[in-house]
CSV table of C-alpha atoms and ligand atoms in Angstrom, one decimal:
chain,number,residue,atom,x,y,z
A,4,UNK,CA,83.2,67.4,86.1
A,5,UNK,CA,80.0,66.1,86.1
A,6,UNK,CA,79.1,64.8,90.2
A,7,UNK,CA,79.6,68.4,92.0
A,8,UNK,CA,76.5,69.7,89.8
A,9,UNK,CA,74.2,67.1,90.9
A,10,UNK,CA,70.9,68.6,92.9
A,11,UNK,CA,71.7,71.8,90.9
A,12,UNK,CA,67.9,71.6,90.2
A,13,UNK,CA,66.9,71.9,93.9
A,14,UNK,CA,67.9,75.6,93.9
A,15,UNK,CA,66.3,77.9,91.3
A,16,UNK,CA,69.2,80.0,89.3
A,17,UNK,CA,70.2,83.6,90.0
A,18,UNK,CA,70.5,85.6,86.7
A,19,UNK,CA,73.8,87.6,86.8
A,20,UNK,CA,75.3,90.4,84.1
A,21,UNK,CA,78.2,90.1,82.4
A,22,UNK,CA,80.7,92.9,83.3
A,23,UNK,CA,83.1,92.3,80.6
A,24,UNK,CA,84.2,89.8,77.4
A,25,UNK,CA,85.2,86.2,78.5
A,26,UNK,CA,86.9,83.9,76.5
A,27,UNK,CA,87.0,80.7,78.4
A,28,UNK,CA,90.1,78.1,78.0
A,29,UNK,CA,89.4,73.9,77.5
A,30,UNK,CA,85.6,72.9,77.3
A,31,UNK,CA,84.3,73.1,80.8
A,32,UNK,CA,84.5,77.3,80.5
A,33,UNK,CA,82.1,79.2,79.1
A,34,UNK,CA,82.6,82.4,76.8
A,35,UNK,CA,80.8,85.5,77.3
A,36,UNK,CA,79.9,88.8,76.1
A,37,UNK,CA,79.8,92.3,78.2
A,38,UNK,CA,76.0,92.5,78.9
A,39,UNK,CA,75.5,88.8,78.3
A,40,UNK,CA,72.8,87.4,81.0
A,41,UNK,CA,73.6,84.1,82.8
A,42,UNK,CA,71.9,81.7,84.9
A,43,UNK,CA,74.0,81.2,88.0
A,44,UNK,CA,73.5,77.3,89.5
A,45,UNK,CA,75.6,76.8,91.7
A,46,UNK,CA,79.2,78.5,93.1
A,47,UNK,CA,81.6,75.8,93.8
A,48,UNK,CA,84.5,78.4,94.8
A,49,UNK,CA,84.7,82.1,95.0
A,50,UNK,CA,85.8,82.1,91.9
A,51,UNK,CA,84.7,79.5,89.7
A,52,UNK,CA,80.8,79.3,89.4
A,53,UNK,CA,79.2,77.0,87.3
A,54,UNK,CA,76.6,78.7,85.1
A,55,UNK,CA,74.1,78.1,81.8
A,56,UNK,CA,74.2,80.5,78.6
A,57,UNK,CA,71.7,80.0,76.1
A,58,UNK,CA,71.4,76.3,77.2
A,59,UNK,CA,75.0,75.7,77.3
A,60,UNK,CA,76.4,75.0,81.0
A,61,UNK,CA,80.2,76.2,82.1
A,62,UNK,CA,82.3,77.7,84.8
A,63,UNK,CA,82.5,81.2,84.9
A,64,UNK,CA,84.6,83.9,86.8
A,65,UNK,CA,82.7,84.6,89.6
A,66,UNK,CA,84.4,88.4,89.4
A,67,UNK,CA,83.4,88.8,85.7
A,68,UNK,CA,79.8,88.8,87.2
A,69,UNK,CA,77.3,90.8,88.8
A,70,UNK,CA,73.4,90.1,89.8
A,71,UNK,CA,71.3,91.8,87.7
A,72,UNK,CA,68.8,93.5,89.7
A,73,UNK,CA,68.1,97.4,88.5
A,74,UNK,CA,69.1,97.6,92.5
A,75,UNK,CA,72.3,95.7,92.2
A,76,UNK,CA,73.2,97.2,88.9
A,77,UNK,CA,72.9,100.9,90.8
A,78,UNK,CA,75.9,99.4,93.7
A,79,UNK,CA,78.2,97.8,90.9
A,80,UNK,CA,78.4,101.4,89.6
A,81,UNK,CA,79.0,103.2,93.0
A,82,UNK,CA,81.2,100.5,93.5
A,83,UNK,CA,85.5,101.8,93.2
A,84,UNK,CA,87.4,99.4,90.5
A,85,UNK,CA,90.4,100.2,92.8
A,86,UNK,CA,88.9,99.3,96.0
A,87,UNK,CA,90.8,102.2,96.9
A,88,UNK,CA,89.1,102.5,100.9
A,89,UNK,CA,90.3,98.7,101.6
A,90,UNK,CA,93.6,98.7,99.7
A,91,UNK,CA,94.7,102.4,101.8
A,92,UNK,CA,92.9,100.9,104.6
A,93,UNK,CA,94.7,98.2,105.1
A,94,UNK,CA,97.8,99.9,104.7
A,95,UNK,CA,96.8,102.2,107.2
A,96,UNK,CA,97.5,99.4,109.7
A,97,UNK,CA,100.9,97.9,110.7
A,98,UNK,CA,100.1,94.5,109.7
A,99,UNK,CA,101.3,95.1,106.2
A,100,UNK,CA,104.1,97.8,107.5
A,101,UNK,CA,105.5,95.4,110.1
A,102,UNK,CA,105.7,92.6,107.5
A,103,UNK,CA,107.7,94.6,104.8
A,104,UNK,CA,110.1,96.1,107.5
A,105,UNK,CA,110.5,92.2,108.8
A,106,UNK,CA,111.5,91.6,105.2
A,107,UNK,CA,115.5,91.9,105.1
A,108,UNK,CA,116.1,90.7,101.9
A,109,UNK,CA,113.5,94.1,100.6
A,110,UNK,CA,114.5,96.4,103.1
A,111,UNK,CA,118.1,96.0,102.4
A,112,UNK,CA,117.9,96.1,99.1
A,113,UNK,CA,116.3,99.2,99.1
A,114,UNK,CA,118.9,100.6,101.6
A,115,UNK,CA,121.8,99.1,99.5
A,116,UNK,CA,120.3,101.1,96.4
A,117,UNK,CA,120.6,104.5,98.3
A,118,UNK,CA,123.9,103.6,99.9
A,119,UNK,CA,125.4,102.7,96.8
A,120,UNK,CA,124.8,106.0,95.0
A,121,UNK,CA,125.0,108.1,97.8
A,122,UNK,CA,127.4,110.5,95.6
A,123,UNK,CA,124.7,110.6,93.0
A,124,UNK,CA,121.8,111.8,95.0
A,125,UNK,CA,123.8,115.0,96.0
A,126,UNK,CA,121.2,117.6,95.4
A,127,UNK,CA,118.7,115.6,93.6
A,128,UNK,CA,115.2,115.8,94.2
A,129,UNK,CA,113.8,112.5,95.4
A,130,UNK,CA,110.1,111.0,94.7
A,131,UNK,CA,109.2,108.0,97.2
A,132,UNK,CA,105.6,107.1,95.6
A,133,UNK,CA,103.8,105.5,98.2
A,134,UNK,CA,106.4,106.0,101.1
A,135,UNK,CA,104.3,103.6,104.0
A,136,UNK,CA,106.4,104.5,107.1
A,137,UNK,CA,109.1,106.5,105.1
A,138,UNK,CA,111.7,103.9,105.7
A,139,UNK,CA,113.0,104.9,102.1
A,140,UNK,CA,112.5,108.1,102.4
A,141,UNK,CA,114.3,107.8,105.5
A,142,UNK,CA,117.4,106.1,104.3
A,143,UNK,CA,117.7,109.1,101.0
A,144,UNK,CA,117.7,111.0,103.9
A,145,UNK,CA,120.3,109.7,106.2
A,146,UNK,CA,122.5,107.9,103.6
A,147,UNK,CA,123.1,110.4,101.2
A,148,UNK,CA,122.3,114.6,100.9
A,149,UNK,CA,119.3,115.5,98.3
A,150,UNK,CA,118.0,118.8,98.4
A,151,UNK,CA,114.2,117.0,99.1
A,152,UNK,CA,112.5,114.1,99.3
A,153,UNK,CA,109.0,114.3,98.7
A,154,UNK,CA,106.9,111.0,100.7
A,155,UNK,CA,104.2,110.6,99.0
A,156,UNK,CA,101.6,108.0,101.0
A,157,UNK,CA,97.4,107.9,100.4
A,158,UNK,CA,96.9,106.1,103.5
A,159,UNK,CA,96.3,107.2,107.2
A,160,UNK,CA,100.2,105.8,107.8
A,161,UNK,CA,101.4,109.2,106.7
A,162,UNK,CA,100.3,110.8,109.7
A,163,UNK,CA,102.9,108.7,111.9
A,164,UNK,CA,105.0,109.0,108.8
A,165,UNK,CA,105.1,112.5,109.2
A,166,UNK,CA,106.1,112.0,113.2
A,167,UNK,CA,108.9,109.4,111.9
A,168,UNK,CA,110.3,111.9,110.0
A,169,UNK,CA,110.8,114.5,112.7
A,170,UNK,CA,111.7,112.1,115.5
A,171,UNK,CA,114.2,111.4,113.4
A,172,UNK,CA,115.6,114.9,112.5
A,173,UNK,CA,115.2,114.7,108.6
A,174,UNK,CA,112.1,116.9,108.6
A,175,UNK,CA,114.4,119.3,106.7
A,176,UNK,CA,114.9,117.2,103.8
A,177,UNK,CA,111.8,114.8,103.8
A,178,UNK,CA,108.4,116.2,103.2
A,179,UNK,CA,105.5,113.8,103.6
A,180,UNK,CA,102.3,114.5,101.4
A,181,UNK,CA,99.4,112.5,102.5
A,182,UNK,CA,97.9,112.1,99.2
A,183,UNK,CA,97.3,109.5,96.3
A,184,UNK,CA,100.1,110.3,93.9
A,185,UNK,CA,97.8,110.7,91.0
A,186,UNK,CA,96.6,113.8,92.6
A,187,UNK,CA,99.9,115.3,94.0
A,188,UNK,CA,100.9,119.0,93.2
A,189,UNK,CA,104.5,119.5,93.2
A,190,UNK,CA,106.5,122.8,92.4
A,191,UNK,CA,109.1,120.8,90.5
A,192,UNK,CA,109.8,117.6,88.4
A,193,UNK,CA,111.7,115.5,90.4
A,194,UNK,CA,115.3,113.7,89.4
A,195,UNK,CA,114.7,110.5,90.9
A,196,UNK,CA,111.5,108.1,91.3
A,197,UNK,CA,111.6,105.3,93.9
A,198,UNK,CA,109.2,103.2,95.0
A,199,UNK,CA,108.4,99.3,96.5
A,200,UNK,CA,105.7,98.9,93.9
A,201,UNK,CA,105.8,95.0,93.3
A,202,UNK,CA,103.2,92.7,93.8
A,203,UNK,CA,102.5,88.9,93.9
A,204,UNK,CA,103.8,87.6,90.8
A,205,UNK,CA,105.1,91.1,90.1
A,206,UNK,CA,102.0,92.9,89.0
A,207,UNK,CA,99.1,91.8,92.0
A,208,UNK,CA,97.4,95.6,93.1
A,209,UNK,CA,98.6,97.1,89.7
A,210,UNK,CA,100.5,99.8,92.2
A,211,UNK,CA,102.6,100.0,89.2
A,212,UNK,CA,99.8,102.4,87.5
A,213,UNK,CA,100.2,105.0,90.1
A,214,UNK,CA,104.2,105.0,89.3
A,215,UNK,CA,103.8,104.8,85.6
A,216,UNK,CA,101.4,108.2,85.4
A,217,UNK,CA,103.9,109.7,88.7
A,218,UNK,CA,106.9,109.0,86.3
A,219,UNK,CA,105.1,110.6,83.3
A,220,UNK,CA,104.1,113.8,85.1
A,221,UNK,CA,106.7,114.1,87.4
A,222,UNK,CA,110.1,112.2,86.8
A,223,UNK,CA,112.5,115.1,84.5
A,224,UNK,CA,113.4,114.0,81.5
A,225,UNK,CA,116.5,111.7,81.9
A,226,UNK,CA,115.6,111.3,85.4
A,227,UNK,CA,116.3,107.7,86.9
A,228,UNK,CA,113.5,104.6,88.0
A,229,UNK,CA,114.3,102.8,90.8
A,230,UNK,CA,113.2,99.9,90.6
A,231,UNK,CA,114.8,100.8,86.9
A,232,UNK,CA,113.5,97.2,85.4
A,233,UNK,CA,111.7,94.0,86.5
A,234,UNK,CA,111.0,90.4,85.2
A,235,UNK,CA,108.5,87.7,86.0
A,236,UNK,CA,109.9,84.5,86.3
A,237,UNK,CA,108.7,81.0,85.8
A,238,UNK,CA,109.5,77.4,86.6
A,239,UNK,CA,107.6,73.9,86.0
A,240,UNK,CA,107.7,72.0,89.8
A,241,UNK,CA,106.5,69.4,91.7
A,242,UNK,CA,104.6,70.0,95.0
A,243,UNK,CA,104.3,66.4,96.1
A,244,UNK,CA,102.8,67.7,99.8
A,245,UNK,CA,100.2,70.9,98.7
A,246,UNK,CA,99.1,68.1,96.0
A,247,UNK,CA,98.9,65.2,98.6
A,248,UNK,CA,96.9,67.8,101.3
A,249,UNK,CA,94.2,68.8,98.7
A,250,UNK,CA,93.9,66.2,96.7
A,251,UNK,CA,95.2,63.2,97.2
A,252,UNK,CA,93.5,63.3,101.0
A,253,UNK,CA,90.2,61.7,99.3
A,254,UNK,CA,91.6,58.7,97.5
A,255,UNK,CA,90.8,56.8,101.0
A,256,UNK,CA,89.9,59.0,104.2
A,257,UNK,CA,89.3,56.5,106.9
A,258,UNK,CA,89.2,54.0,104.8
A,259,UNK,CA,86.4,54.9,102.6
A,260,UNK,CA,86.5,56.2,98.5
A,261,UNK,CA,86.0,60.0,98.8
A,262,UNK,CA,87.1,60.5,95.3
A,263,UNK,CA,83.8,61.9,93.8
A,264,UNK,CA,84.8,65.1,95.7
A,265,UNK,CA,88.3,65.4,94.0
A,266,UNK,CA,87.0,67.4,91.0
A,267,UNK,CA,85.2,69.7,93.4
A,268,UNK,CA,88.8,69.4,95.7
A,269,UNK,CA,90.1,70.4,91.7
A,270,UNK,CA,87.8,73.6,91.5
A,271,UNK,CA,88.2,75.2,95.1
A,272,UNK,CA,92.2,74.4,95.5
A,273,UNK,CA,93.5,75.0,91.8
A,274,UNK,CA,92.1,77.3,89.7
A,275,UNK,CA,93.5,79.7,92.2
A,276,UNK,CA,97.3,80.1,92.8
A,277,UNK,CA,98.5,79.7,96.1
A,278,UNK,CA,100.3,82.4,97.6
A,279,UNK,CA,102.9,82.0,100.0
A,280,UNK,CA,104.1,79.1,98.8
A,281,UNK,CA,108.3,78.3,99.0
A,282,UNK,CA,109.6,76.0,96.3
A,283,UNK,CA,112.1,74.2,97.6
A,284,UNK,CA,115.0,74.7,94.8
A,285,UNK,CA,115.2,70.9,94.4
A,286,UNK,CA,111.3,70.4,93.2
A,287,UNK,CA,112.2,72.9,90.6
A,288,UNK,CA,112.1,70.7,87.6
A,289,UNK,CA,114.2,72.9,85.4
A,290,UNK,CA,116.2,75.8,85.4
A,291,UNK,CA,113.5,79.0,85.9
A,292,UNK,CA,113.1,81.3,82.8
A,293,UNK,CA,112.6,84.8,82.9
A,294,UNK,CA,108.9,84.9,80.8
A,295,UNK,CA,108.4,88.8,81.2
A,296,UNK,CA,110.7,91.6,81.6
A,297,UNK,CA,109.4,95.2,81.8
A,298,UNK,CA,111.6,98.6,81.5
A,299,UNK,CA,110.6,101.1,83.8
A,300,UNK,CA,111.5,103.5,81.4
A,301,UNK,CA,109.3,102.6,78.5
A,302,UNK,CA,106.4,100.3,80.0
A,303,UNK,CA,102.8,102.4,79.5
A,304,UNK,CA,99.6,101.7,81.7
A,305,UNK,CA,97.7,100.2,78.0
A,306,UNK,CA,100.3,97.6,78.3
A,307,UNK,CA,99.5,96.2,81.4
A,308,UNK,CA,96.3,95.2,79.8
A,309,UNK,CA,97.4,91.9,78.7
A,310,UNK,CA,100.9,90.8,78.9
A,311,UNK,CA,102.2,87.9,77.2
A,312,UNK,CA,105.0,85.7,77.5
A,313,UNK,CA,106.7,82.2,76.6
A,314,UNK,CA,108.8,79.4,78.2
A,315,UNK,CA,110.8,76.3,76.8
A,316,UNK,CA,111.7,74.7,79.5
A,317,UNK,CA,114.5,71.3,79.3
A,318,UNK,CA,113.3,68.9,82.3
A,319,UNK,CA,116.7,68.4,83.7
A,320,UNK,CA,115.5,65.1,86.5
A,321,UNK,CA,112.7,62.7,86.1
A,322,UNK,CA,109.7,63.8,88.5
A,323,UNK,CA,105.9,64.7,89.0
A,324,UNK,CA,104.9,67.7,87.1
A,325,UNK,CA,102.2,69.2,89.6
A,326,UNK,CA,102.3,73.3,88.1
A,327,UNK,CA,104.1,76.0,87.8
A,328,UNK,CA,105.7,78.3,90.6
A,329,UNK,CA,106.5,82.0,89.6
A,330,UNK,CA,108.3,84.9,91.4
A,331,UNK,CA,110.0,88.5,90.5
A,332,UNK,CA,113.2,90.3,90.5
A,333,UNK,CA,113.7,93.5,90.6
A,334,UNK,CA,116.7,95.6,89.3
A,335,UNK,CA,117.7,99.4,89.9
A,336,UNK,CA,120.5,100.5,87.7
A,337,UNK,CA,123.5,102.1,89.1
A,338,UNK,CA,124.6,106.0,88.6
A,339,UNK,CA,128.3,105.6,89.8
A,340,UNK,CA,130.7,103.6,88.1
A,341,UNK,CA,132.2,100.4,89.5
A,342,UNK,CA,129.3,99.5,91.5
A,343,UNK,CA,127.5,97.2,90.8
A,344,UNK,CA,123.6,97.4,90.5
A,345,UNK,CA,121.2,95.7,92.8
A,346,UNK,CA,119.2,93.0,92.2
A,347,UNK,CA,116.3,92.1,95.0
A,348,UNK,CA,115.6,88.5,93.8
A,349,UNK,CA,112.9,86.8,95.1
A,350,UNK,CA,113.1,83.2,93.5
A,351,UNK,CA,113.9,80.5,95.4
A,352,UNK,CA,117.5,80.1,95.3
A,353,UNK,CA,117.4,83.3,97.1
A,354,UNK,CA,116.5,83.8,101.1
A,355,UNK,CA,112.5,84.2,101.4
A,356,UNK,CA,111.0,87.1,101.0
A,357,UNK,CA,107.8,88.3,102.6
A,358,UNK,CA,106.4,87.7,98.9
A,359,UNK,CA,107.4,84.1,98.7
A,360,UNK,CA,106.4,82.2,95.9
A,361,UNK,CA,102.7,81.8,94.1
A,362,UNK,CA,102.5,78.2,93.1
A,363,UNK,CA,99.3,77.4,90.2
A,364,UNK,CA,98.7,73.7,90.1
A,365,UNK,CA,98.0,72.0,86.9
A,366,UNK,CA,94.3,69.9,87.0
A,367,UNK,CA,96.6,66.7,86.8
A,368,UNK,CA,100.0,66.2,87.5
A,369,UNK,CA,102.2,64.8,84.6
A,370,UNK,CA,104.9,62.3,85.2
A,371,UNK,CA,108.2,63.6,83.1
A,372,UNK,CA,111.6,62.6,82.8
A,373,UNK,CA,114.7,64.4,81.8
A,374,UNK,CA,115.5,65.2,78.9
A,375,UNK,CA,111.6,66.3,78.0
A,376,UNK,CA,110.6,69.4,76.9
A,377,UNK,CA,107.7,71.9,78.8
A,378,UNK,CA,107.0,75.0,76.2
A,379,UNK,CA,104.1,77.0,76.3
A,380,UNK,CA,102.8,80.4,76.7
A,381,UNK,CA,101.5,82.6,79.5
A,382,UNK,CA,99.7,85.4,79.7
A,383,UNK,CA,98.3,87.8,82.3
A,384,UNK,CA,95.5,89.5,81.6
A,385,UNK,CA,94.3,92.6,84.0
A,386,UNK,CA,90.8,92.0,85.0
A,387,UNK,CA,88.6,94.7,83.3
A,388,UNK,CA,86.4,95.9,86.1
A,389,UNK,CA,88.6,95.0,89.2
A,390,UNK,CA,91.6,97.2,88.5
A,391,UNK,CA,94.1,95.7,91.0
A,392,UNK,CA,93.6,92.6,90.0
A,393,UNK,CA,94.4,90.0,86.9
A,394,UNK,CA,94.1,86.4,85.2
A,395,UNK,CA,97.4,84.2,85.2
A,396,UNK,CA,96.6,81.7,82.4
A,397,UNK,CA,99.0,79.4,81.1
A,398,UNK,CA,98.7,77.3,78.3
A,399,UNK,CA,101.5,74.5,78.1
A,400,UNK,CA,102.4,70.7,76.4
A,401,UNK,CA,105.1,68.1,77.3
A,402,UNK,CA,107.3,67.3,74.3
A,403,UNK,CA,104.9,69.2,71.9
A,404,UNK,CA,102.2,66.6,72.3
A,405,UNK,CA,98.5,68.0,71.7
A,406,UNK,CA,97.3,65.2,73.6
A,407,UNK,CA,98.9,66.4,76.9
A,408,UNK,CA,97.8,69.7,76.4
A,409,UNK,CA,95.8,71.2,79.4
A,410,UNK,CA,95.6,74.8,80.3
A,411,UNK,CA,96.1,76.1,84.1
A,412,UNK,CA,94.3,79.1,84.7
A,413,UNK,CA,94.0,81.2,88.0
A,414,UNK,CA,92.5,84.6,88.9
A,415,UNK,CA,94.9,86.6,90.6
A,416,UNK,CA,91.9,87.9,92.7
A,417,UNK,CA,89.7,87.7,96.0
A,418,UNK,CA,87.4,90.3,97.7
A,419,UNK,CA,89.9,90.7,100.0
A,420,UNK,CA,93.4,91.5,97.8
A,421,UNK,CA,95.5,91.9,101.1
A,422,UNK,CA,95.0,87.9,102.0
A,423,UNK,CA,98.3,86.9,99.8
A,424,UNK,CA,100.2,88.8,103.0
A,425,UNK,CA,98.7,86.3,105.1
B,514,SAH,N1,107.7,102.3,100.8
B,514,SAH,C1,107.2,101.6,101.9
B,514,SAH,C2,105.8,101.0,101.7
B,514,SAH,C3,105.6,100.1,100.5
B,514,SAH,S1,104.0,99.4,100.4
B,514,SAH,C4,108.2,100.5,102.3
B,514,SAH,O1,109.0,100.2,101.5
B,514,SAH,O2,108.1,99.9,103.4
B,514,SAH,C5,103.2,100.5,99.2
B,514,SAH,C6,102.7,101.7,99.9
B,514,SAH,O3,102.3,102.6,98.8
B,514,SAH,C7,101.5,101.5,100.8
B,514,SAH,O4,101.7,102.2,102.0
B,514,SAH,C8,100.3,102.2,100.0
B,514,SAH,O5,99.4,102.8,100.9
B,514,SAH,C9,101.0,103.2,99.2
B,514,SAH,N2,100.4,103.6,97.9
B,514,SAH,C10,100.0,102.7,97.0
B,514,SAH,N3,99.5,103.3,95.9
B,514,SAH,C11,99.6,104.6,96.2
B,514,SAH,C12,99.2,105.8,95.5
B,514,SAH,N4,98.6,105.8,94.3
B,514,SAH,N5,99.5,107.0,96.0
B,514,SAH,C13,100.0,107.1,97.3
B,514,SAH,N6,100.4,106.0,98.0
B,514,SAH,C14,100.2,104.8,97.5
């Protein structure tokens, strides 16, 4: 890790303040107090940047930081931790819409859910937090008879949301309120909560929040969660082709020896994850584990804090152990006996979703062969100032051997949060 930082010295430093504690993992990170001043030398990637504290040199999370200027300090602080004007912005578009409506597998799921218990909504007053065009709304509306739906949306959508609903004759039973839900004045608790909430690997824009304090001060007591529970899950994989395209690509590039930029290749290509990515079921090494399972019933916003999980894993073929792919599944219970209740599952043995896959590379790849075992531990940590985003970091050995051992860490983050839908 030494050859990106040479010439360092030809550009003086920029001092940056610690936003928040940072422990770093292995022994090119540095660790960091809250208020702690460090020397910025150079910034490799968005989000690694290689930086000096009291004398001792280490990459750092470029989002952990800000420049330290009494004039900087001033922004950071006007500054939203939700980003609230791009996230509703963006949402106020039909980029994101047209996406999640292209997305079958979602859609359907969500329609199947209201279909399914059409008997049990008789009556019942509906929530749909963060309704976009109303599509849910919509189907409550047309699938089954509550007494009211109320469509909650923050963004500008809800104006054509609004239009939706009355061009499609349910203006009766759907009213649209064009408001963040954490500020929503209702006349009533409401029996039923839905919402498309989910993020990249589950919990990416912490939408989940908004639900959580919605459910608290508006769901009945005994009312029902839809989604009602979710899980993360994990698998150990190869990625022969991502791994050959990043890194491999400078063993011998027109026939010269680029390899002095493959740490640098190491830094900008894996410390993040890579969204959008589709395991194909057969580089799956093993059979996926479920490493975090949250109840929509009990879950509390101090939780999502720092989640923790931990995977065994049984290497069922020999192969190339290049990281770890993860995904979510989502499950809303059923009201009405004999049916069955719907699962949206968006792993790989499933058809794409618009989520796909997020894939975090290891810093090497690891030849194994069946029979071995991958165990470990992961944990996702929210980021403290950034609000809608988090830390993936896994920690992980082969066969229990310390001398394997190498932690994959990736910050679920990037100025611009909406890019995994690219
Ligand atoms: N329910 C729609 C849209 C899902 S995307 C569908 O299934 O197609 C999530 C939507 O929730 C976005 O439109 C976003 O603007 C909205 N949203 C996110 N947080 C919100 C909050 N706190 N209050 C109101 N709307 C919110």
């Amino acid at each position: 890790m030494q050859t990106e930082k040479e010439g360092e010295d030809d550009v003086s430093p920029e001092e940056y303040v610690a936003l928040s504690d940072f422990t770093g993992s292995g022994s090119d990170q540095l660790s960091f107090s809250r208020g702690d001043r460090l020397l910025v030398h150079t910034k490799p990637s968005s989000e690694w940047w290689w930086a000096e504290l009291q004398e001792v040199k280490g990459y750092v999370p470029a989002s952990y930081l800000r420049k330290s200027t009494a004039e900087e300090e001033e922004d950071v602080s006007l500054e939203d931790p939700w980003q609230d004007e791009e996230y509703f912005g963006s949402y106020g578009t039909l980029r994101l819409h047209l996406e999640m409506l292209s997305d079958k597998s979602r859609t359907e799921a969500y329609r199947q859910v209201i279909l399914s218990n059409s008997a049990s909504l008789k009556n019942k007053v509906v929530m749909d937090l963060g309704c976009g065009t109303g599509i849910i709304s919509l189907f409550c509306a047309q699938l089954a008879q509550p007494s009211l739906v109320y469509a909650v949306e923050a963004s500008s959508m809800a104006d054509y949301t609004r239009q939706l609903v009355k061009q499609n004759g349910s203006e009766e039973v759907v009213s649209v309120l064009q408001a963040r839900a954490e500020e929503i004045e209702l006349p009533e608790r409401v029996d039923v909560l839905v919402s498309e909430w989910m993020g990249n690997s589950l919990l990416f824009e912490f939408m989940v929040e908004s639900v959580l304090l919605a459910r608290d001060r508006w769901l009945r007591e005994g009312g029902v969660m839809w989604p009602s529970s979710a899980a993360l899950t994990l698998v150990p994989c190869q990625a022969h082709s991502y791994y050959d395209e990043k890194m491999a690509f400078w063993e011998r590039p027109y026939g010269l020896d680029f390899t002095p930029l493959q740490p640098l290749a190491q830094q900008e290509f894996f410390t993040k994850p890579k969204f959008s990515h589709l395991v194909e079921p057969a580089d799956c090494l093993s059979s996926p584990c479920d490493v975090i399972s949250l109840d929509m019933y009990t879950l509390q916003i101090k939780d999502l804090e720092e989640i923790k999980g931990q995977f065994q894993f049984c290497v069922e073929k020999p192969g190339v152990f290049h990281g770890f792919t993860t995904w979510f599944t989502a499950h809303f219970e059923s009201l009405e006996t004999g049916s069955p209740p719907v699962e949206l599952n968006t792993g790989p043995h499933f058809k794409p979703t618009h989520w796909k896959q997020t894939l975090f590379m290891l810093d090497n790849p690891v030849s194994v062969c069946a029979g071995d075992s991958i165990s470990g531990s992961i944990v996702l940590h929210r980021n403290p100032v950034w609000r809608r985003h988090m830390t993936i970091t896994l920690h992980w050995n082969v066969n229990g051997s310390t001398e394997e051992t190498e932690n994959c860490k990736a910050n679920i983050s990037s100025t611009l949060f909406f890019l995994p839908y690219n």
